[in-house]
PDB file of C-alpha atoms in Angstrom:
ATOM      1  CA  GLN P   1      25.897   2.707 -37.541  1.00  0.00           C
ATOM      2  CA  VAL P   2      29.115   2.231 -35.609  1.00  0.00           C
ATOM      3  CA  GLN P   3      30.563   5.482 -34.302  1.00  0.00           C
ATOM      4  CA  LEU P   4      33.510   6.281 -32.074  1.00  0.00           C
ATOM      5  CA  VAL P   5      33.488   9.860 -30.797  1.00  0.00           C
ATOM      6  CA  GLN P   6      36.574  11.150 -29.025  1.00  0.00           C
ATOM      7  CA  SER P   7      37.110  13.999 -26.627  1.00  0.00           C
ATOM      8  CA  GLY P   8      38.426  17.323 -27.826  1.00  0.00           C
ATOM      9  CA  ALA P   9      41.929  18.636 -28.380  1.00  0.00           C
ATOM     10  CA  ASP P  10      44.115  19.223 -25.358  1.00  0.00           C
ATOM     11  CA  VAL P  11      47.279  21.143 -24.530  1.00  0.00           C
ATOM     12  CA  LYS P  12      49.536  19.907 -21.738  1.00  0.00           C
ATOM     13  CA  LYS P  13      52.814  20.920 -20.192  1.00  0.00           C
ATOM     14  CA  PRO P  14      55.783  18.530 -20.150  1.00  0.00           C
ATOM     15  CA  GLY P  15      55.521  16.092 -17.263  1.00  0.00           C
ATOM     16  CA  ALA P  16      51.739  16.259 -17.084  1.00  0.00           C
ATOM     17  CA  SER P  17      49.227  13.532 -17.945  1.00  0.00           C
ATOM     18  CA  VAL P  18      46.435  13.485 -20.500  1.00  0.00           C
ATOM     19  CA  LYS P  19      43.282  11.358 -20.589  1.00  0.00           C
ATOM     20  CA  VAL P  20      41.429  10.903 -23.880  1.00  0.00           C
ATOM     21  CA  SER P  21      37.956   9.389 -24.074  1.00  0.00           C
ATOM     22  CA  CYS P  22      36.303   7.390 -26.850  1.00  0.00           C
ATOM     23  CA  LYS P  23      32.527   6.923 -26.706  1.00  0.00           C
ATOM     24  CA  ALA P  24      31.170   4.049 -28.781  1.00  0.00           C
ATOM     25  CA  SER P  25      27.703   3.700 -30.262  1.00  0.00           C
ATOM     26  CA  GLY P  26      25.910   1.597 -32.845  1.00  0.00           C
ATOM     27  CA  TYR P  27      27.075  -1.774 -31.515  1.00  0.00           C
ATOM     28  CA  THR P  28      27.341  -3.698 -28.246  1.00  0.00           C
ATOM     29  CA  PHE P  29      30.373  -2.103 -26.623  1.00  0.00           C
ATOM     30  CA  THR P  30      31.477  -5.162 -24.652  1.00  0.00           C
ATOM     31  CA  ARG P  31      31.686  -7.415 -27.730  1.00  0.00           C
ATOM     32  CA  ASN P  32      34.716  -5.749 -29.286  1.00  0.00           C
ATOM     33  CA  ALA P  33      38.150  -4.600 -28.212  1.00  0.00           C
ATOM     34  CA  ILE P  34      39.246  -0.981 -28.519  1.00  0.00           C
ATOM     35  CA  HIS P  35      42.771  -0.085 -29.593  1.00  0.00           C
ATOM     36  CA  TRP P  36      44.647   3.199 -29.322  1.00  0.00           C
ATOM     37  CA  VAL P  37      46.894   4.378 -32.150  1.00  0.00           C
ATOM     38  CA  ARG P  38      48.766   7.647 -32.408  1.00  0.00           C
ATOM     39  CA  GLN P  39      50.236   9.625 -35.279  1.00  0.00           C
ATOM     40  CA  ALA P  40      52.853  12.299 -34.717  1.00  0.00           C
ATOM     41  CA  PRO P  41      53.030  15.047 -37.355  1.00  0.00           C
ATOM     42  CA  GLY P  42      54.284  13.589 -40.647  1.00  0.00           C
ATOM     43  CA  GLN P  43      54.922  10.199 -39.064  1.00  0.00           C
ATOM     44  CA  ARG P  44      53.536   6.711 -39.477  1.00  0.00           C
ATOM     45  CA  LEU P  45      50.747   5.321 -37.331  1.00  0.00           C
ATOM     46  CA  GLU P  46      51.931   3.845 -34.029  1.00  0.00           C
ATOM     47  CA  TRP P  47      50.000   1.283 -31.990  1.00  0.00           C
ATOM     48  CA  MET P  48      49.879   1.936 -28.243  1.00  0.00           C
ATOM     49  CA  GLY P  49      47.706  -0.793 -26.785  1.00  0.00           C
ATOM     50  CA  TRP P  50      44.230  -2.240 -26.496  1.00  0.00           C
ATOM     51  CA  ILE P  51      41.523  -3.221 -24.063  1.00  0.00           C
ATOM     52  CA  ASN P  52      39.059  -6.080 -24.208  1.00  0.00           C
ATOM     53  CA  ALA P  53      35.931  -4.070 -23.496  1.00  0.00           C
ATOM     54  CA  GLY P  54      34.175  -7.143 -22.179  1.00  0.00           C
ATOM     55  CA  ASN P  55      36.545  -8.261 -19.418  1.00  0.00           C
ATOM     56  CA  GLY P  56      38.832  -5.222 -19.144  1.00  0.00           C
ATOM     57  CA  ASN P  57      42.023  -7.102 -20.010  1.00  0.00           C
ATOM     58  CA  THR P  58      44.692  -4.902 -21.543  1.00  0.00           C
ATOM     59  CA  LYS P  59      47.854  -5.245 -23.608  1.00  0.00           C
ATOM     60  CA  TYR P  60      50.322  -2.410 -24.115  1.00  0.00           C
ATOM     61  CA  SER P  61      53.156  -1.778 -26.499  1.00  0.00           C
ATOM     62  CA  GLN P  62      56.439  -2.092 -24.615  1.00  0.00           C
ATOM     63  CA  LYS P  63      57.310   1.411 -25.786  1.00  0.00           C
ATOM     64  CA  PHE P  64      54.458   2.845 -23.728  1.00  0.00           C
ATOM     65  CA  GLN P  65      54.148   0.165 -21.045  1.00  0.00           C
ATOM     66  CA  ASP P  66      55.336   2.398 -18.208  1.00  0.00           C
ATOM     67  CA  ARG P  67      53.297   5.458 -19.155  1.00  0.00           C
ATOM     68  CA  VAL P  68      49.966   4.378 -20.647  1.00  0.00           C
ATOM     69  CA  THR P  69      46.795   3.137 -18.996  1.00  0.00           C
ATOM     70  CA  ILE P  70      43.744   2.061 -20.991  1.00  0.00           C
ATOM     71  CA  THR P  71      40.452   1.625 -19.153  1.00  0.00           C
ATOM     72  CA  ARG P  72      36.783   1.401 -19.984  1.00  0.00           C
ATOM     73  CA  ASP P  73      33.409   2.216 -18.454  1.00  0.00           C
ATOM     74  CA  THR P  74      30.893  -0.279 -19.778  1.00  0.00           C
ATOM     75  CA  SER P  75      27.931   1.680 -18.408  1.00  0.00           C
ATOM     76  CA  ALA P  76      28.986   4.626 -20.582  1.00  0.00           C
ATOM     77  CA  SER P  77      30.246   2.575 -23.547  1.00  0.00           C
ATOM     78  CA  THR P  78      33.442   4.577 -23.305  1.00  0.00           C
ATOM     79  CA  ALA P  79      37.109   3.695 -23.426  1.00  0.00           C
ATOM     80  CA  TYR P  80      39.873   5.884 -22.058  1.00  0.00           C
ATOM     81  CA  MET P  81      43.573   6.262 -22.719  1.00  0.00           C
ATOM     82  CA  GLU P  82      45.755   8.036 -20.180  1.00  0.00           C
ATOM     83  CA  LEU P  83      49.348   8.901 -21.008  1.00  0.00           C
ATOM     84  CA  SER P  84      51.605  10.209 -18.256  1.00  0.00           C
ATOM     85  CA  SER P  85      54.972  11.967 -18.027  1.00  0.00           C
ATOM     86  CA  LEU P  86      54.279  13.776 -21.259  1.00  0.00           C
ATOM     87  CA  ARG P  87      57.135  15.136 -23.358  1.00  0.00           C
ATOM     88  CA  SER P  88      57.208  17.168 -26.543  1.00  0.00           C
ATOM     89  CA  GLU P  89      57.596  14.002 -28.640  1.00  0.00           C
ATOM     90  CA  ASP P  90      54.126  12.918 -27.467  1.00  0.00           C
ATOM     91  CA  THR P  91      52.554  15.717 -29.496  1.00  0.00           C
ATOM     92  CA  ALA P  92      50.349  13.738 -31.862  1.00  0.00           C
ATOM     93  CA  MET P  93      46.881  12.877 -33.023  1.00  0.00           C
ATOM     94  CA  TYR P  94      45.524  10.057 -30.867  1.00  0.00           C
ATOM     95  CA  TYR P  95      42.946   7.684 -32.325  1.00  0.00           C
ATOM     96  CA  CYS P  96      40.779   5.003 -30.814  1.00  0.00           C
ATOM     97  CA  ALA P  97      39.838   2.201 -33.160  1.00  0.00           C
ATOM     98  CA  ARG P  98      37.527  -0.784 -32.900  1.00  0.00           C
ATOM     99  CA  ASP P  99      38.738  -4.333 -33.354  1.00  0.00           C
ATOM    100  CA  PRO P 100      36.188  -6.311 -35.414  1.00  0.00           C
ATOM    101  CA  GLY P 101      36.881  -9.554 -33.565  1.00  0.00           C
ATOM    102  CA  GLY P 102      35.005 -10.576 -30.483  1.00  0.00           C
ATOM    103  CA  GLY P 103      36.717 -12.107 -27.470  1.00  0.00           C
ATOM    104  CA  ASN P 104      40.458 -11.896 -27.888  1.00  0.00           C
ATOM    105  CA  GLY P 105      40.287  -9.697 -30.979  1.00  0.00           C
ATOM    106  CA  ASP P 106      41.506  -9.787 -34.562  1.00  0.00           C
ATOM    107  CA  TYR P 107      44.175  -7.089 -34.082  1.00  0.00           C
ATOM    108  CA  TYR P 108      43.234  -4.812 -36.928  1.00  0.00           C
ATOM    109  CA  PHE P 109      40.846  -1.888 -36.940  1.00  0.00           C
ATOM    110  CA  ASP P 110      37.520  -1.540 -38.740  1.00  0.00           C
ATOM    111  CA  TYR P 111      36.191   1.734 -37.287  1.00  0.00           C
ATOM    112  CA  TRP P 112      38.177   4.716 -36.084  1.00  0.00           C
ATOM    113  CA  GLY P 113      37.414   7.724 -33.936  1.00  0.00           C
ATOM    114  CA  GLN P 114      37.886  11.182 -35.402  1.00  0.00           C
ATOM    115  CA  GLY P 115      41.143  11.691 -33.503  1.00  0.00           C
ATOM    116  CA  THR P 116      42.181  13.880 -30.579  1.00  0.00           C
ATOM    117  CA  LEU P 117      45.099  16.255 -30.994  1.00  0.00           C
ATOM    118  CA  VAL P 118      47.306  16.357 -27.919  1.00  0.00           C
ATOM    119  CA  THR P 119      49.915  19.100 -27.885  1.00  0.00           C
ATOM    120  CA  VAL P 120      52.712  19.023 -25.329  1.00  0.00           C
ATOM    121  CA  SER P 121      54.325  22.411 -24.903  1.00  0.00           C
ATOM    122  CA  SER P 122      55.787  24.500 -22.137  1.00  0.00           C
TER     123      SER P 122
ATOM    124  CA  ASP V   1      59.607  -5.451 -33.590  1.00  0.00           C
ATOM    125  CA  ILE V   2      58.554  -6.277 -37.147  1.00  0.00           C
ATOM    126  CA  GLN V   3      59.475  -3.433 -39.497  1.00  0.00           C
ATOM    127  CA  MET V   4      57.070  -2.680 -42.311  1.00  0.00           C
ATOM    128  CA  THR V   5      58.480  -0.887 -45.356  1.00  0.00           C
ATOM    129  CA  GLN V   6      56.335   0.473 -48.153  1.00  0.00           C
ATOM    130  CA  SER V   7      57.355   1.500 -51.638  1.00  0.00           C
ATOM    131  CA  PRO V   8      57.183   3.878 -53.263  1.00  0.00           C
ATOM    132  CA  SER V   9      56.798   6.685 -50.739  1.00  0.00           C
ATOM    133  CA  THR V  10      54.932   8.774 -53.286  1.00  0.00           C
ATOM    134  CA  LEU V  11      53.202   7.606 -56.432  1.00  0.00           C
ATOM    135  CA  SER V  12      51.931   9.881 -59.195  1.00  0.00           C
ATOM    136  CA  ALA V  13      49.534   8.377 -61.719  1.00  0.00           C
ATOM    137  CA  SER V  14      46.751   9.363 -64.101  1.00  0.00           C
ATOM    138  CA  VAL V  15      43.061   8.676 -63.691  1.00  0.00           C
ATOM    139  CA  GLY V  16      42.366   5.203 -65.021  1.00  0.00           C
ATOM    140  CA  ASP V  17      45.892   3.902 -64.410  1.00  0.00           C
ATOM    141  CA  ARG V  18      46.606   0.640 -62.614  1.00  0.00           C
ATOM    142  CA  VAL V  19      48.502   1.430 -59.447  1.00  0.00           C
ATOM    143  CA  THR V  20      50.469  -0.953 -57.222  1.00  0.00           C
ATOM    144  CA  ILE V  21      51.852  -0.312 -53.742  1.00  0.00           C
ATOM    145  CA  THR V  22      54.286  -2.756 -52.137  1.00  0.00           C
ATOM    146  CA  CYS V  23      54.630  -3.527 -48.443  1.00  0.00           C
ATOM    147  CA  ARG V  24      57.523  -5.629 -47.123  1.00  0.00           C
ATOM    148  CA  ALA V  25      57.836  -7.112 -43.653  1.00  0.00           C
ATOM    149  CA  SER V  26      61.168  -7.643 -41.897  1.00  0.00           C
ATOM    150  CA  GLN V  27      60.105 -11.243 -41.185  1.00  0.00           C
ATOM    151  CA  SER V  28      57.340 -13.548 -42.303  1.00  0.00           C
ATOM    152  CA  ILE V  29      53.874 -12.493 -41.157  1.00  0.00           C
ATOM    153  CA  SER V  30      51.938 -15.187 -43.038  1.00  0.00           C
ATOM    154  CA  SER V  31      48.850 -13.331 -44.348  1.00  0.00           C
ATOM    155  CA  TRP V  32      48.231 -11.230 -41.241  1.00  0.00           C
ATOM    156  CA  LEU V  33      48.211  -7.905 -43.045  1.00  0.00           C
ATOM    157  CA  ALA V  34      45.672  -5.095 -43.245  1.00  0.00           C
ATOM    158  CA  TRP V  35      45.491  -1.996 -45.453  1.00  0.00           C
ATOM    159  CA  TYR V  36      44.110   1.459 -44.661  1.00  0.00           C
ATOM    160  CA  GLN V  37      43.458   4.644 -46.618  1.00  0.00           C
ATOM    161  CA  GLN V  38      43.962   8.023 -44.979  1.00  0.00           C
ATOM    162  CA  LYS V  39      42.962  11.360 -46.438  1.00  0.00           C
ATOM    163  CA  PRO V  40      44.421  14.634 -45.091  1.00  0.00           C
ATOM    164  CA  GLY V  41      42.952  15.619 -41.752  1.00  0.00           C
ATOM    165  CA  LYS V  42      40.898  12.424 -41.485  1.00  0.00           C
ATOM    166  CA  ALA V  43      41.115   9.174 -39.593  1.00  0.00           C
ATOM    167  CA  PRO V  44      42.300   6.098 -41.487  1.00  0.00           C
ATOM    168  CA  LYS V  45      39.678   4.046 -43.290  1.00  0.00           C
ATOM    169  CA  PHE V  46      39.839   0.260 -43.235  1.00  0.00           C
ATOM    170  CA  LEU V  47      40.201  -1.355 -46.678  1.00  0.00           C
ATOM    171  CA  MET V  48      41.350  -4.922 -46.371  1.00  0.00           C
ATOM    172  CA  TYR V  49      42.372  -7.699 -43.974  1.00  0.00           C
ATOM    173  CA  LYS V  50      44.214 -10.999 -44.205  1.00  0.00           C
ATOM    174  CA  ALA V  51      46.183  -9.554 -47.112  1.00  0.00           C
ATOM    175  CA  SER V  52      43.438  -9.959 -49.715  1.00  0.00           C
ATOM    176  CA  SER V  53      40.009  -9.887 -48.049  1.00  0.00           C
ATOM    177  CA  LEU V  54      38.152  -6.735 -49.040  1.00  0.00           C
ATOM    178  CA  GLU V  55      36.115  -4.994 -46.363  1.00  0.00           C
ATOM    179  CA  SER V  56      32.427  -4.681 -47.176  1.00  0.00           C
ATOM    180  CA  GLY V  57      31.651  -1.494 -49.092  1.00  0.00           C
ATOM    181  CA  VAL V  58      35.184  -0.949 -50.403  1.00  0.00           C
ATOM    182  CA  PRO V  59      35.173  -0.584 -54.207  1.00  0.00           C
ATOM    183  CA  SER V  60      36.187  -3.695 -56.113  1.00  0.00           C
ATOM    184  CA  ARG V  61      38.935  -1.781 -57.930  1.00  0.00           C
ATOM    185  CA  PHE V  62      40.980  -2.325 -54.763  1.00  0.00           C
ATOM    186  CA  SER V  63      42.667  -5.686 -54.392  1.00  0.00           C
ATOM    187  CA  GLY V  64      45.429  -7.169 -52.290  1.00  0.00           C
ATOM    188  CA  SER V  65      47.829 -10.053 -52.584  1.00  0.00           C
ATOM    189  CA  GLY V  66      50.880 -11.617 -51.024  1.00  0.00           C
ATOM    190  CA  SER V  67      51.990 -13.693 -48.087  1.00  0.00           C
ATOM    191  CA  GLY V  68      55.122 -14.149 -46.046  1.00  0.00           C
ATOM    192  CA  ILE V  69      57.116 -10.942 -46.350  1.00  0.00           C
ATOM    193  CA  GLU V  70      55.893  -9.237 -49.533  1.00  0.00           C
ATOM    194  CA  PHE V  71      52.436  -7.823 -50.165  1.00  0.00           C
ATOM    195  CA  THR V  72      50.794  -5.562 -52.707  1.00  0.00           C
ATOM    196  CA  LEU V  73      47.779  -3.282 -52.799  1.00  0.00           C
ATOM    197  CA  THR V  74      46.490  -2.668 -56.315  1.00  0.00           C
ATOM    198  CA  ILE V  75      44.024  -0.115 -57.579  1.00  0.00           C
ATOM    199  CA  SER V  76      42.901  -1.399 -60.953  1.00  0.00           C
ATOM    200  CA  SER V  77      41.676   1.942 -62.315  1.00  0.00           C
ATOM    201  CA  LEU V  78      42.734   4.986 -60.313  1.00  0.00           C
ATOM    202  CA  GLN V  79      39.932   7.442 -59.496  1.00  0.00           C
ATOM    203  CA  PRO V  80      40.237  11.019 -58.187  1.00  0.00           C
ATOM    204  CA  ASP V  81      38.711   9.916 -54.861  1.00  0.00           C
ATOM    205  CA  ASP V  82      41.636   7.511 -54.371  1.00  0.00           C
ATOM    206  CA  CYS V  83      44.070  10.366 -53.703  1.00  0.00           C
ATOM    207  CA  ALA V  84      45.239   9.517 -50.190  1.00  0.00           C
ATOM    208  CA  THR V  85      48.008   7.952 -48.174  1.00  0.00           C
ATOM    209  CA  TYR V  86      47.862   4.178 -47.863  1.00  0.00           C
ATOM    210  CA  TYR V  87      49.244   2.246 -44.891  1.00  0.00           C
ATOM    211  CA  CYS V  88      49.851  -1.446 -44.373  1.00  0.00           C
ATOM    212  CA  GLN V  89      49.721  -2.968 -40.882  1.00  0.00           C
ATOM    213  CA  GLN V  90      50.930  -6.338 -39.649  1.00  0.00           C
ATOM    214  CA  TYR V  91      49.016  -8.157 -36.953  1.00  0.00           C
ATOM    215  CA  TYR V  92      51.132 -11.299 -36.782  1.00  0.00           C
ATOM    216  CA  THR V  93      52.666 -10.314 -33.473  1.00  0.00           C
ATOM    217  CA  TYR V  94      52.958  -7.556 -30.903  1.00  0.00           C
ATOM    218  CA  PRO V  95      53.621  -4.727 -31.204  1.00  0.00           C
ATOM    219  CA  LEU V  96      51.247  -4.171 -34.082  1.00  0.00           C
ATOM    220  CA  THR V  97      53.183  -2.099 -36.613  1.00  0.00           C
ATOM    221  CA  PHE V  98      52.470   0.020 -39.669  1.00  0.00           C
ATOM    222  CA  GLY V  99      54.334   0.925 -42.818  1.00  0.00           C
ATOM    223  CA  GLN V 100      55.440   4.504 -43.318  1.00  0.00           C
ATOM    224  CA  GLY V 101      52.738   5.138 -45.883  1.00  0.00           C
ATOM    225  CA  THR V 102      52.479   5.628 -49.642  1.00  0.00           C
ATOM    226  CA  LYS V 103      50.994   8.881 -50.886  1.00  0.00           C
ATOM    227  CA  VAL V 104      49.021   8.534 -54.115  1.00  0.00           C
ATOM    228  CA  VAL V 105      48.527  11.683 -56.172  1.00  0.00           C
ATOM    229  CA  ILE V 106      46.854  12.318 -59.497  1.00  0.00           C
ATOM    230  CA  LYS V 107      49.202  13.381 -62.291  1.00  0.00           C
TER     231      LYS V 107
END
């Protein structure tokens, strides 16, 4: 069965960077895109960007364009999201989610990781 | 950005009731809308795509409708397991955006 397993919770100081991993299993990793979505406490879900796991192409939300980098390691079936210049407002649960479409994607999410809590605090 | 607005924010209903959640887009999104269910402390669960296409394995008491700017998610007979927050998401254009959520509680 499809599973996305994320790395554990992390605490960072303002100005630092965080890198969250998302290991996929149960399907051919390169056939589907992976998106990253975050949820600050009590807030709505917020899309950050996605990567075509096959060719490595990425697309980012303009809000995060300057600070986020999404990569993947096909040999490890793992996607990564790195967010830099962290501030307290970045404290949130970060989710990876699979796009059910092949190629260029369908832009919704059929399987989600369990979430990674990133806390930004001095 | 396309703003997604859900109503109500909280809905209280009895087991067996028919429940309807509305999602409105700030501009037309055709039928490019998905719905998710999120329980406390859990990741969202995918329910529906293209406004009315039910994901495999989702109970048939869930249904969706709408196109353009107004959409609804209906639970035909509310069950205790349906207590959750429901989110709509547009995928008509970037950035992909979500509604603020509708919390469904049992009366």
